[in-house]
Coordinates of C-alpha atoms in Angstrom, one line a residue:
M1 CA -49.3 41.7 72.6
S2 CA -48.7 40.5 69.2
D3 CA -52.1 37.8 68.0
D4 CA -50.0 36.4 65.4
P5 CA -50.3 32.5 65.9
V6 CA -47.4 30.6 67.0
S7 CA -45.9 28.3 64.4
P8 CA -45.4 24.8 65.9
T9 CA -42.7 22.6 66.6
S10 CA -41.3 19.5 66.0
E11 CA -42.5 19.2 70.4
D12 CA -46.2 19.2 69.4
F13 CA -45.8 16.8 67.2
A14 CA -44.7 13.8 69.6
L15 CA -47.0 11.5 70.2
E16 CA -46.1 9.3 72.8
P17 CA -45.9 5.6 71.1
S18 CA -48.3 3.3 70.4
L19 CA -48.7 -0.2 72.2
V20 CA -48.2 -1.5 68.6
D21 CA -45.3 0.6 68.7
Q22 CA -44.1 -0.6 71.9
V23 CA -44.7 -4.1 70.8
L24 CA -42.9 -4.2 67.2
R25 CA -40.1 -2.7 68.9
L26 CA -39.7 -6.0 71.1
P27 CA -35.7 -7.3 70.2
E28 CA -38.3 -10.5 70.2
I29 CA -41.3 -9.7 67.7
Q30 CA -38.3 -8.6 65.5
G31 CA -36.4 -11.5 65.7
R32 CA -39.3 -13.0 64.2
I33 CA -40.2 -10.9 61.4
F34 CA -36.9 -10.7 60.2
S35 CA -36.8 -15.0 59.9
F36 CA -38.8 -15.0 56.8
N37 CA -36.4 -12.6 55.4
E38 CA -33.4 -14.1 53.3
Q39 CA -30.2 -13.6 54.1
G40 CA -29.6 -11.1 51.8
D41 CA -32.8 -9.3 52.9
A42 CA -32.1 -8.8 56.7
A43 CA -28.6 -7.5 56.3
R44 CA -30.7 -4.7 54.1
C45 CA -33.0 -4.5 57.2
A46 CA -29.8 -3.6 58.9
R47 CA -28.8 -0.7 57.2
V48 CA -32.1 1.0 58.0
C49 CA -31.8 1.8 61.2
Q50 CA -30.0 1.5 64.9
G51 CA -33.2 -0.2 66.2
W52 CA -33.2 -2.8 63.9
R53 CA -29.4 -3.4 63.5
D54 CA -28.8 -6.0 65.9
V55 CA -31.6 -8.1 65.6
A56 CA -31.2 -8.2 61.5
L57 CA -28.0 -9.0 61.4
D58 CA -28.3 -11.7 64.1
H59 CA -30.7 -13.1 61.5
T60 CA -27.9 -12.4 59.0
W61 CA -25.4 -14.5 60.6
H62 CA -26.7 -17.0 62.5
T63 CA -26.1 -19.8 59.9
V64 CA -23.0 -19.6 57.8
Y65 CA -22.0 -22.0 54.5
G66 CA -18.2 -22.2 54.4
V67 CA -15.5 -20.1 56.4
K68 CA -14.9 -18.0 53.4
P69 CA -17.7 -15.0 54.6
L70 CA -16.0 -15.7 58.2
F71 CA -12.4 -15.4 57.0
E72 CA -13.2 -12.0 54.5
L73 CA -13.9 -10.4 57.6
L74 CA -10.0 -10.3 59.0
A75 CA -8.8 -9.8 55.7
P76 CA -8.8 -9.4 51.8
M77 CA -8.7 -12.6 50.1
K78 CA -7.4 -13.3 46.4
L79 CA -7.1 -17.1 44.5
C80 CA -4.3 -18.7 43.9
L81 CA -3.5 -20.6 40.4
K82 CA -2.7 -24.4 42.1
N83 CA -1.8 -27.0 39.8
N84 CA -3.0 -24.9 36.7
K85 CA -6.2 -26.7 37.1
V86 CA -7.9 -25.5 40.4
T87 CA -8.0 -22.1 42.3
E88 CA -7.9 -21.9 45.6
L89 CA -8.0 -18.7 48.3
D90 CA -5.5 -17.5 50.6
F91 CA -5.1 -14.0 52.5
M92 CA -3.6 -10.8 50.2
R93 CA -2.0 -9.7 53.4
K94 CA -1.1 -10.4 57.1
I95 CA -4.4 -10.0 59.8
R96 CA -3.3 -7.6 61.7
S97 CA -5.4 -7.1 65.7
S98 CA -7.6 -4.7 64.7
D99 CA -8.9 -7.0 61.9
W100 CA -10.1 -9.3 65.0
I101 CA -12.1 -6.9 67.0
R102 CA -14.0 -5.5 63.2
F103 CA -14.4 -9.7 63.5
S104 CA -15.7 -10.0 66.5
L105 CA -18.8 -7.9 66.2
F106 CA -19.6 -10.7 63.8
A107 CA -18.2 -14.0 64.8
R108 CA -20.2 -13.4 68.2
R109 CA -23.9 -13.9 66.6
V110 CA -23.1 -16.6 64.2
R111 CA -24.8 -20.3 65.6
C112 CA -24.8 -22.8 62.8
L113 CA -21.6 -23.4 60.7
T114 CA -21.0 -25.9 57.4
L115 CA -17.7 -26.6 56.8
T116 CA -16.4 -28.6 53.6
F117 CA -13.5 -30.1 53.0
R118 CA -12.7 -30.9 49.3
R119 CA -9.5 -30.0 47.0
D120 CA -11.5 -30.4 44.0
K121 CA -13.4 -27.9 44.2
P122 CA -12.8 -24.7 42.9
N123 CA -12.6 -21.9 45.2
G124 CA -11.7 -23.6 48.1
I125 CA -9.9 -22.1 51.2
L126 CA -5.5 -23.0 51.5
A127 CA -4.4 -24.5 54.4
S128 CA -1.7 -21.6 54.8
A129 CA -5.3 -19.5 55.6
Y130 CA -6.2 -21.7 58.3
T131 CA -2.6 -21.3 59.6
E132 CA -2.9 -17.8 59.6
V133 CA -5.4 -18.0 61.3
L134 CA -4.5 -19.8 64.0
R135 CA -1.0 -17.5 64.2
S136 CA -2.7 -14.3 64.6
R137 CA -6.1 -15.2 66.6
P138 CA -6.3 -13.2 70.3
M139 CA -9.0 -15.5 71.6
I140 CA -8.5 -19.5 71.2
N141 CA -12.2 -19.9 70.5
I142 CA -13.4 -17.3 67.6
L143 CA -17.1 -18.4 67.6
P144 CA -17.5 -18.5 70.8
N145 CA -21.6 -18.9 71.0
L146 CA -21.7 -21.7 67.9
L147 CA -23.8 -24.3 68.6
E148 CA -24.1 -26.8 65.7
L149 CA -21.3 -27.9 63.9
Y150 CA -21.6 -29.7 60.7
I151 CA -18.1 -31.3 58.4
S152 CA -17.8 -32.6 55.5
V153 CA -15.1 -33.8 54.3
W154 CA -15.1 -35.3 50.4
S155 CA -11.0 -35.8 48.9
E156 CA -7.8 -36.9 50.6
T157 CA -6.7 -34.0 52.7
S158 CA -5.5 -33.1 56.1
L159 CA -7.4 -30.1 56.5
L160 CA -9.1 -31.5 58.9
Q161 CA -7.2 -31.1 61.5
Y162 CA -8.4 -27.3 60.9
A163 CA -11.9 -27.9 62.6
V164 CA -10.2 -27.3 66.1
L165 CA -10.9 -23.7 65.1
F166 CA -14.5 -23.7 65.4
L167 CA -14.5 -26.3 68.7
H168 CA -15.3 -25.3 72.0
A169 CA -17.4 -26.2 75.5
S170 CA -20.4 -25.1 74.3
L171 CA -21.0 -26.7 70.7
K172 CA -24.2 -29.0 71.5
H173 CA -24.3 -30.7 67.7
L174 CA -21.6 -32.4 65.6
S175 CA -22.2 -33.4 62.6
F176 CA -19.7 -34.9 60.8
K177 CA -19.4 -36.9 57.2
I178 CA -16.1 -38.7 55.8
S179 CA -16.7 -39.8 52.1
P180 CA -15.2 -42.4 50.6
H181 CA -12.0 -41.0 48.8
V182 CA -10.3 -40.5 52.5
S183 CA -8.4 -43.3 53.4
N184 CA -5.6 -41.2 55.9
V185 CA -7.5 -42.5 59.3
S186 CA -4.8 -40.7 61.4
D187 CA -6.8 -37.2 61.2
I188 CA -9.6 -38.8 62.4
E189 CA -8.5 -40.0 64.9
L190 CA -7.0 -36.8 65.9
F191 CA -10.0 -34.6 65.3
L192 CA -11.7 -37.1 67.4
D193 CA -9.3 -36.9 70.3
E194 CA -10.0 -32.9 69.7
V195 CA -13.2 -33.4 70.0
S196 CA -13.2 -35.0 73.1
S197 CA -10.7 -32.3 74.8
R198 CA -12.6 -29.2 73.4
A199 CA -15.9 -30.5 73.1
S200 CA -16.6 -32.4 75.7
N201 CA -20.6 -31.4 76.0
V202 CA -21.5 -32.0 72.6
N203 CA -24.8 -34.2 73.6
D204 CA -26.1 -34.3 69.6
I205 CA -23.8 -36.3 67.2
S206 CA -24.3 -37.6 64.2
A207 CA -21.7 -40.0 62.3
T208 CA -21.4 -41.4 59.0
F209 CA -18.1 -43.2 57.6
T210 CA -19.0 -43.9 53.6
S211 CA -15.0 -45.9 54.3
S212 CA -12.4 -47.1 56.5
F213 CA -14.2 -47.3 59.5
P214 CA -13.2 -50.8 60.0
L215 CA -9.1 -49.2 60.9
I216 CA -11.2 -46.8 63.0
E217 CA -14.1 -48.6 64.8
T218 CA -12.0 -48.8 67.9
S219 CA -11.6 -45.1 68.2
F220 CA -15.0 -44.4 67.4
S221 CA -16.1 -46.6 70.4
S222 CA -14.0 -45.2 73.0
F223 CA -15.3 -41.7 71.3
I224 CA -18.8 -42.6 72.0
A225 CA -18.2 -44.2 75.4
G226 CA -16.8 -41.2 76.2
R227 CA -19.9 -38.7 75.0
K228 CA -21.5 -38.7 78.9
A229 CA -23.9 -35.9 77.8
L230 CA -24.8 -37.5 74.7
S231 CA -28.8 -37.7 74.4
V232 CA -29.2 -38.1 70.8
L233 CA -26.6 -40.6 68.3
Y234 CA -27.5 -40.7 64.5
M235 CA -25.6 -44.0 62.9
A236 CA -24.5 -44.8 59.5
S237 CA -24.8 -48.8 58.8
C238 CA -21.2 -48.6 58.6
T239 CA -20.6 -47.9 62.0
L240 CA -23.4 -50.0 63.3
T241 CA -21.0 -52.1 65.0
T242 CA -20.9 -54.1 67.9
A243 CA -18.5 -53.1 69.7
V244 CA -19.8 -49.2 69.0
L245 CA -23.2 -50.4 69.8
E246 CA -22.2 -51.8 73.2
A247 CA -20.3 -48.3 74.1
A248 CA -23.8 -46.4 73.0
S249 CA -25.9 -48.5 75.2
C250 CA -24.2 -47.6 78.2
L251 CA -24.2 -43.9 78.0
P252 CA -26.6 -42.9 80.9
H253 CA -28.9 -39.7 79.0
L254 CA -28.9 -41.5 75.3
K255 CA -32.6 -40.8 74.6
Q256 CA -32.7 -40.5 70.7
L257 CA -31.1 -43.0 68.8
S258 CA -31.7 -43.2 65.1
I259 CA -30.1 -46.1 63.3
D260 CA -29.6 -45.9 59.3
L261 CA -29.5 -49.7 57.8
Q262 CA -30.0 -48.7 54.1
K263 CA -27.2 -46.3 53.1
T264 CA -24.4 -49.2 52.1
G265 CA -24.4 -52.7 51.9
N266 CA -23.2 -53.6 55.7
N267 CA -25.0 -57.2 56.0
N268 CA -23.9 -57.7 59.2
A269 CA -25.6 -54.3 60.4
F270 CA -28.9 -55.3 61.5
D271 CA -27.4 -58.4 63.2
A272 CA -25.0 -56.3 65.7
V273 CA -28.1 -53.6 66.2
Q274 CA -30.5 -57.1 67.2
S275 CA -27.4 -58.8 69.1
I276 CA -27.1 -56.0 71.0
L277 CA -30.4 -54.2 71.1
C278 CA -32.9 -57.0 71.5
A279 CA -30.1 -59.1 74.8
D280 CA -32.5 -60.4 77.1
G281 CA -30.1 -60.6 79.9
N282 CA -29.0 -57.1 80.0
S283 CA -31.9 -55.8 78.1
R284 CA -32.6 -53.1 81.4
K285 CA -29.2 -52.0 81.8
Q286 CA -28.9 -51.4 77.9
F287 CA -30.1 -47.6 76.9
P288 CA -31.6 -47.2 80.2
S289 CA -32.7 -43.3 79.1
M290 CA -33.7 -44.1 75.5
R291 CA -37.4 -42.8 74.6
F292 CA -37.1 -42.0 71.1
L293 CA -35.9 -44.4 67.8
D294 CA -35.3 -43.5 64.1
L295 CA -34.9 -47.2 62.3
Q296 CA -34.8 -47.1 58.2
S297 CA -35.1 -50.6 56.9
R298 CA -37.3 -53.0 54.9
L299 CA -40.7 -53.3 56.7
D300 CA -40.3 -57.1 57.3
S301 CA -36.5 -57.0 59.3
I302 CA -38.5 -54.0 61.6
T303 CA -40.9 -55.9 61.9
D304 CA -39.0 -59.0 63.5
F305 CA -36.5 -56.4 65.7
I306 CA -39.0 -54.8 67.6
S307 CA -40.1 -58.2 68.4
S308 CA -37.3 -60.2 69.3
R309 CA -36.7 -56.5 71.8
P310 CA -38.3 -57.4 75.2
N311 CA -38.6 -54.4 77.1
F312 CA -40.2 -51.8 73.8
S313 CA -42.3 -50.5 76.6
C314 CA -40.0 -47.1 77.6
L315 CA -40.2 -46.3 74.1
W316 CA -42.8 -42.8 73.3
S317 CA -42.0 -42.3 70.1
L318 CA -41.0 -44.5 66.8
R319 CA -40.6 -43.4 63.7
I320 CA -39.9 -45.9 60.5
D321 CA -38.3 -45.6 56.9
M322 CA -39.8 -48.2 55.0
V323 CA -37.3 -48.6 52.2
C324 CA -38.6 -50.1 49.1
H325 CA -42.9 -50.6 48.5
G326 CA -44.5 -52.1 51.4
D327 CA -47.1 -54.5 51.3
A328 CA -50.0 -54.3 53.1
D329 CA -49.9 -57.3 54.8
D330 CA -46.2 -56.7 56.6
L331 CA -47.6 -53.6 57.4
Q332 CA -50.3 -55.4 59.4
R333 CA -47.9 -57.2 60.9
C334 CA -45.6 -54.1 62.3
L335 CA -48.6 -52.5 63.8
E336 CA -49.9 -55.7 66.1
V337 CA -46.2 -55.8 66.6
I338 CA -46.2 -52.5 67.8
S339 CA -49.0 -52.4 69.3
T340 CA -48.4 -55.2 72.0
S341 CA -44.8 -54.4 72.5
C342 CA -44.5 -51.0 72.6
K343 CA -47.7 -50.1 74.8
N344 CA -46.5 -46.7 75.8
L345 CA -45.9 -45.1 72.7
V346 CA -47.1 -41.3 72.5
R347 CA -46.1 -41.4 68.6
L348 CA -45.9 -43.2 65.8
V349 CA -44.9 -41.7 62.3
F350 CA -44.8 -43.9 59.2
T351 CA -42.7 -42.7 56.3
Q352 CA -42.3 -44.5 52.7
F353 CA -39.5 -44.5 50.3
N354 CA -39.7 -46.5 47.1
H355 CA -37.3 -48.5 45.9
V356 CA -34.8 -47.5 43.7
G357 CA -35.9 -48.8 39.5
V358 CA -39.3 -49.6 40.8
H359 CA -42.2 -47.2 40.0
P360 CA -45.8 -47.0 42.0
A361 CA -47.6 -47.4 38.8
V362 CA -46.1 -51.0 38.7
L363 CA -46.9 -52.3 41.9
D364 CA -49.7 -54.5 42.8
Q365 CA -52.8 -52.6 43.7
E366 CA -54.4 -55.1 45.9
K367 CA -51.6 -56.3 47.1
A368 CA -50.5 -53.1 48.4
S369 CA -53.8 -51.1 49.4
I370 CA -54.4 -50.4 52.8
S371 CA -57.2 -51.0 54.7
A372 CA -59.4 -49.8 57.7
E373 CA -58.7 -53.5 59.1
I374 CA -55.0 -52.8 58.7
L375 CA -54.9 -49.6 60.9
M376 CA -56.7 -50.9 63.9
P377 CA -53.7 -52.1 65.7
I378 CA -52.7 -48.6 66.4
T379 CA -56.6 -48.4 68.5
S380 CA -54.6 -50.3 71.3
L381 CA -52.5 -47.8 72.2
P382 CA -54.0 -46.1 75.1
F383 CA -51.2 -42.9 75.4
L384 CA -51.3 -42.2 71.2
V385 CA -51.1 -38.7 70.8
V386 CA -49.6 -38.6 66.7
F387 CA -49.6 -41.0 64.1
E388 CA -48.7 -40.3 60.7
L389 CA -48.4 -42.8 57.3
S390 CA -47.0 -41.6 54.2
H391 CA -47.4 -44.7 51.6
T392 CA -47.5 -45.0 47.5
Q393 CA -50.9 -46.0 47.6
Y394 CA -53.5 -44.2 48.9
I395 CA -55.6 -45.7 51.9
T396 CA -58.9 -47.4 51.6
I397 CA -61.0 -46.3 53.7
S398 CA -64.9 -45.4 54.4
D399 CA -66.8 -42.8 56.3
D400 CA -67.9 -45.1 59.0
E401 CA -64.8 -46.8 59.5
L402 CA -62.9 -43.5 59.7
V403 CA -65.1 -41.8 62.2
D404 CA -65.0 -45.3 63.9
L405 CA -61.6 -45.1 64.1
L406 CA -60.8 -41.9 65.4
S407 CA -63.7 -42.9 67.9
R408 CA -61.1 -45.9 69.9
C409 CA -58.0 -42.9 69.4
L410 CA -59.2 -41.1 72.8
R411 CA -55.8 -39.3 72.5
L412 CA -54.9 -38.5 69.2
T413 CA -54.8 -34.8 68.5
T414 CA -52.7 -35.3 65.2
L415 CA -52.9 -37.4 62.6
R416 CA -51.8 -37.8 58.6
L417 CA -52.9 -40.6 57.1
N418 CA -51.0 -40.9 53.3
P419 CA -52.3 -36.9 52.2
E420 CA -50.4 -37.3 49.2
P421 CA -50.2 -40.5 47.7
I422 CA -48.2 -41.7 44.6
Q423 CA -51.1 -43.7 43.2
L424 CA -54.0 -42.2 43.2
A425 CA -57.3 -43.1 43.1
D426 CA -60.0 -44.3 40.9
H427 CA -63.8 -43.2 40.5
N428 CA -65.1 -46.8 42.2
S429 CA -63.0 -46.7 45.2
P430 CA -63.6 -46.3 48.3
V431 CA -62.4 -42.8 49.6
P432 CA -63.3 -40.9 52.5
S433 CA -65.4 -38.1 51.4
L434 CA -65.1 -34.1 52.2
A435 CA -67.9 -34.5 54.6
V436 CA -65.6 -36.6 56.9
I437 CA -65.0 -34.0 58.6
H438 CA -67.8 -32.7 59.7
R439 CA -68.4 -35.6 61.8
I440 CA -64.9 -35.9 62.5
V441 CA -65.4 -32.6 64.5
E442 CA -67.9 -34.1 66.6
C443 CA -66.2 -37.0 67.4
R444 CA -62.8 -35.5 68.1
P445 CA -63.2 -32.3 69.2
K446 CA -59.9 -32.0 70.3
L447 CA -58.0 -33.1 67.3
E448 CA -54.8 -30.3 66.1
T449 CA -54.0 -31.5 63.2
L450 CA -55.1 -33.7 60.2
A451 CA -53.9 -34.5 56.9
I452 CA -55.6 -36.9 54.5
Y453 CA -56.8 -37.9 50.9
L454 CA -60.6 -37.9 50.4
D455 CA -62.6 -37.4 47.7
A456 CA -63.9 -34.2 47.3
S457 CA -65.4 -33.8 44.2
N458 CA -69.2 -34.4 45.0
V459 CA -70.2 -32.0 48.0
E460 CA -72.9 -32.1 50.5
L461 CA -73.4 -28.7 52.0
P462 CA -74.1 -29.3 55.9
I463 CA -76.4 -27.5 57.9
F464 CA -76.0 -24.5 59.4
V465 CA -73.0 -25.3 62.3
A466 CA -72.7 -22.9 65.0
E467 CA -70.0 -24.3 66.1
P468 CA -66.8 -25.1 64.3
L469 CA -64.5 -27.4 65.1
K470 CA -62.1 -25.0 67.7
S471 CA -58.5 -27.2 68.0
L472 CA -58.0 -27.8 64.6
G473 CA -55.1 -25.6 63.7
S474 CA -53.7 -27.1 60.4
L475 CA -55.5 -29.0 57.6
S476 CA -53.9 -31.0 54.6
L477 CA -56.2 -32.5 52.1
G478 CA -52.7 -33.4 49.3
R479 CA -53.4 -34.3 45.9
S480 CA -57.4 -34.6 46.4
P481 CA -59.1 -34.4 43.9
I482 CA -61.8 -31.2 43.1
K483 CA -64.1 -30.4 41.0
D484 CA -65.8 -27.3 42.4
A485 CA -63.8 -24.7 44.5
D486 CA -66.2 -22.2 45.3
R487 CA -69.1 -25.2 47.3
V488 CA -65.5 -26.4 48.8
A489 CA -65.0 -23.5 50.3
L490 CA -68.4 -22.4 51.2
Y491 CA -68.8 -26.0 53.1
L492 CA -64.8 -25.4 55.1
S493 CA -65.0 -21.8 55.7
Q494 CA -68.5 -23.9 58.4
V495 CA -66.6 -26.5 60.0
L496 CA -63.4 -24.9 60.2
P497 CA -62.5 -22.5 62.5
Q498 CA -61.2 -19.5 61.9
S499 CA -57.7 -19.5 62.8
C500 CA -57.1 -22.6 61.2
E501 CA -54.6 -22.5 58.2
L502 CA -55.4 -24.8 55.2
V503 CA -52.2 -26.0 53.4
T504 CA -51.6 -26.6 50.1
G505 CA -48.4 -28.9 48.9
V506 CA -46.2 -29.2 45.8
H507 CA -48.6 -31.6 44.0
S508 CA -51.9 -30.2 45.3
A509 CA -54.3 -29.6 42.2
S510 CA -54.2 -25.6 41.7
A511 CA -58.6 -25.4 42.6
W512 CA -57.1 -26.0 46.1
S513 CA -55.3 -22.7 46.2
E514 CA -58.5 -20.8 44.8
V515 CA -60.0 -22.8 48.1
K516 CA -57.2 -21.2 50.2
K517 CA -57.7 -17.8 48.9
K518 CA -61.2 -17.8 49.4
L519 CA -61.6 -19.1 53.1
P520 CA -60.5 -16.1 55.3
L521 CA -63.4 -14.1 53.4
L522 CA -66.4 -17.4 53.6
M523 CA -64.9 -18.0 57.5
S524 CA -65.2 -13.9 58.7
F525 CA -68.9 -14.1 56.9
H526 CA -70.0 -16.8 58.6
L527 CA -67.7 -15.8 61.7
E528 CA -70.3 -13.1 61.3
E529 CA -73.4 -15.0 60.9
R530 CA -72.7 -17.0 63.8
S531 CA -72.5 -13.6 66.1
R532 CA -75.6 -12.3 64.6
F533 CA -76.9 -15.9 65.7
C534 CA -76.4 -16.0 68.5
V535 CA -77.5 -12.2 69.4
I536 CA -80.5 -13.7 68.2
E537 CA -80.5 -16.9 70.5
E538 CA -80.0 -14.7 73.4
E539 CA -82.7 -12.6 72.4
N540 CA -84.6 -15.2 72.1
R541 CA -83.7 -17.3 75.8
T542 CA -84.6 -14.0 77.1
L543 CA -87.7 -13.7 75.8
R544 CA -88.8 -17.2 76.7
N545 CA -87.3 -16.5 80.5
K546 CA -90.0 -13.0 80.8
L547 CA -92.6 -15.3 79.7
L548 CA -91.9 -18.2 82.5
S549 CA -91.6 -15.3 84.8
V550 CA -94.9 -13.6 83.8
S551 CA -96.6 -17.3 83.4
K552 CA -95.3 -18.1 86.9
L553 CA -96.3 -15.2 88.5
L554 CA -100.2 -15.2 87.2
D555 CA -100.4 -18.5 88.4
Q556 CA -99.5 -17.2 91.9
M557 CA -102.6 -14.6 91.5
S558 CA -105.0 -17.4 90.4
L559 CA -104.3 -20.0 93.6
S560 CA -104.3 -16.4 95.6
E561 CA -107.4 -15.6 95.2
A562 CA -109.1 -19.2 94.9
P563 CA -110.1 -21.4 97.3
T564 CA -107.3 -24.7 97.9
Q565 CA -108.2 -28.0 97.3
E566 CA -107.9 -28.7 101.0
T567 CA -110.2 -25.4 101.8
R568 CA -113.0 -26.6 99.9
T569 CA -112.8 -30.9 100.9
E570 CA -112.9 -29.1 104.9
E571 CA -116.5 -26.4 104.0
S572 CA -117.7 -29.4 102.2
E573 CA -117.3 -31.7 105.5
R574 CA -118.0 -29.1 107.0
G575 CA -121.1 -28.9 105.4
A576 CA -122.5 -31.7 105.8
N577 CA -122.2 -32.5 109.4
T578 CA -124.0 -29.6 110.0
E579 CA -126.6 -30.7 107.8
D580 CA -126.2 -34.6 109.8
Y581 CA -126.8 -32.7 112.7
T582 CA -129.9 -31.0 111.8
M583 CA -131.3 -33.9 110.5
A584 CA -130.9 -35.9 113.9
A585 CA -132.0 -33.1 116.1
D586 CA -135.4 -33.1 113.6
E587 CA -135.6 -37.3 114.1
E588 CA -135.8 -36.9 118.1
V589 CA -138.1 -33.4 118.3
H590 CA -140.4 -35.7 116.2
A591 CA -140.3 -39.0 118.1
N592 CA -141.1 -36.8 121.2
Q593 CA -144.2 -35.6 120.0
E594 CA -145.4 -38.7 118.9
V595 CA -144.9 -40.4 122.4
D596 CA -146.3 -37.2 124.0
P597 CA -149.5 -35.7 121.8

């Protein structure tokens, strides 16, 4: 037998896949990883191996902007010159049946599609291309898994009728915007009829008409009334008429209503909303399932609107987009009305939009400043979990006032108190200090998200913290002023858990980016320090228990050797009785001797 060593084969190096490899091969994990890539990067990843191909292609074709990428899968396209000005695309040849086989491999992955119909845009699609697709398609639904469809019409065109290519029963979200250049309402009415017949299960509709709506008000009202499965509805100002709102108020499953009162100049829109939503007679029958309400208007108008509604107690979420610079008094009145009329609110959000032409620097600081007293009405909402407030001015609140506010909101888990104000605080303004985070840890241990504007210039490091805020997952300090990044990072590493993310905004100071880079290392150091501290505490506790056991044992031994107090008392009483008996006997003998000498 030869003694030559046998050369290894590939089977000798074949190892069982590790647990990490098995996890990374899961489609869900791979899809999550590819979701952070751009579409071009995901397309390149699809060429790496067969295991990555399907997941990477799903991400690449999940969202498609325009029909050009889809039509190019069917046949080559060419530019066609029209009127010597505008170039549009058309097919170079007829579409074959084999083209649809290749098309279906990618079309089934599309979940979101955006369509823009405009003739004045170069590289548009000719109507003849849509006609060829309609003629040659082997199936009715060319995008069978499409869930979201966004349509914009920007010019006088009949191409809206070709949107029926992408309508089917599985469609869930539909958004369409008609520009002021469109005046042919027959195409719009035909499109609404096609949606009613082909996409009857749509549950989320966003409708914006910037012109010609009075001509199609009846058709749009009938369209809304027929959407029995509708749960989310967004309407611009021009669509807010009494007829449309009456149709929407009878929908049995409508849970979220978003109303934009500022897109156009419709002065009758607010009156129509108030007449329908605030009617006393059939208030319980109108919007029976509405739980989420989004409003955009002036703050005083919204306050009047909420105060006149008798049954807003059914709301769970209220979002208010404040138009123009808000007044602190108006905000306080609005919060007081909400705390009275919306007792069951779980989520309350205020966002601030500046009026065009009004710069925040010219605002009256005394009039626009927000104090702790203005925010106190939210403590009357017993179920409030999320509170967010955005404003041009910073919030003037001290550490004690902030802690008192949080201590009264028992269920609050998300708090955003204007972390990025446009008007920054000066040195004499009362804003919370960085040390308030340590106090928030104590009064609200279940807080998950915190965003606040505070003063991080003067940092006082706390005493060693054995247990940081465990549940906090996100901290955003926005445009808060900062001087010493090292000292701030050292402080935050002691009060924040290792899983907490420090969020830096677009307008945040560069020093906060340095804090974000240094935090992981400092947190790891403090985690090891806490571990050693816990080990030492456990050793001290064990030693203390041993000393107590030894002390108890010694006490028991001493008690068993020495007579007890009761024993000593009985012996002393027995001795005293014996002595008394002896003395009595001696006296009797002495008396007998005296009587009989």
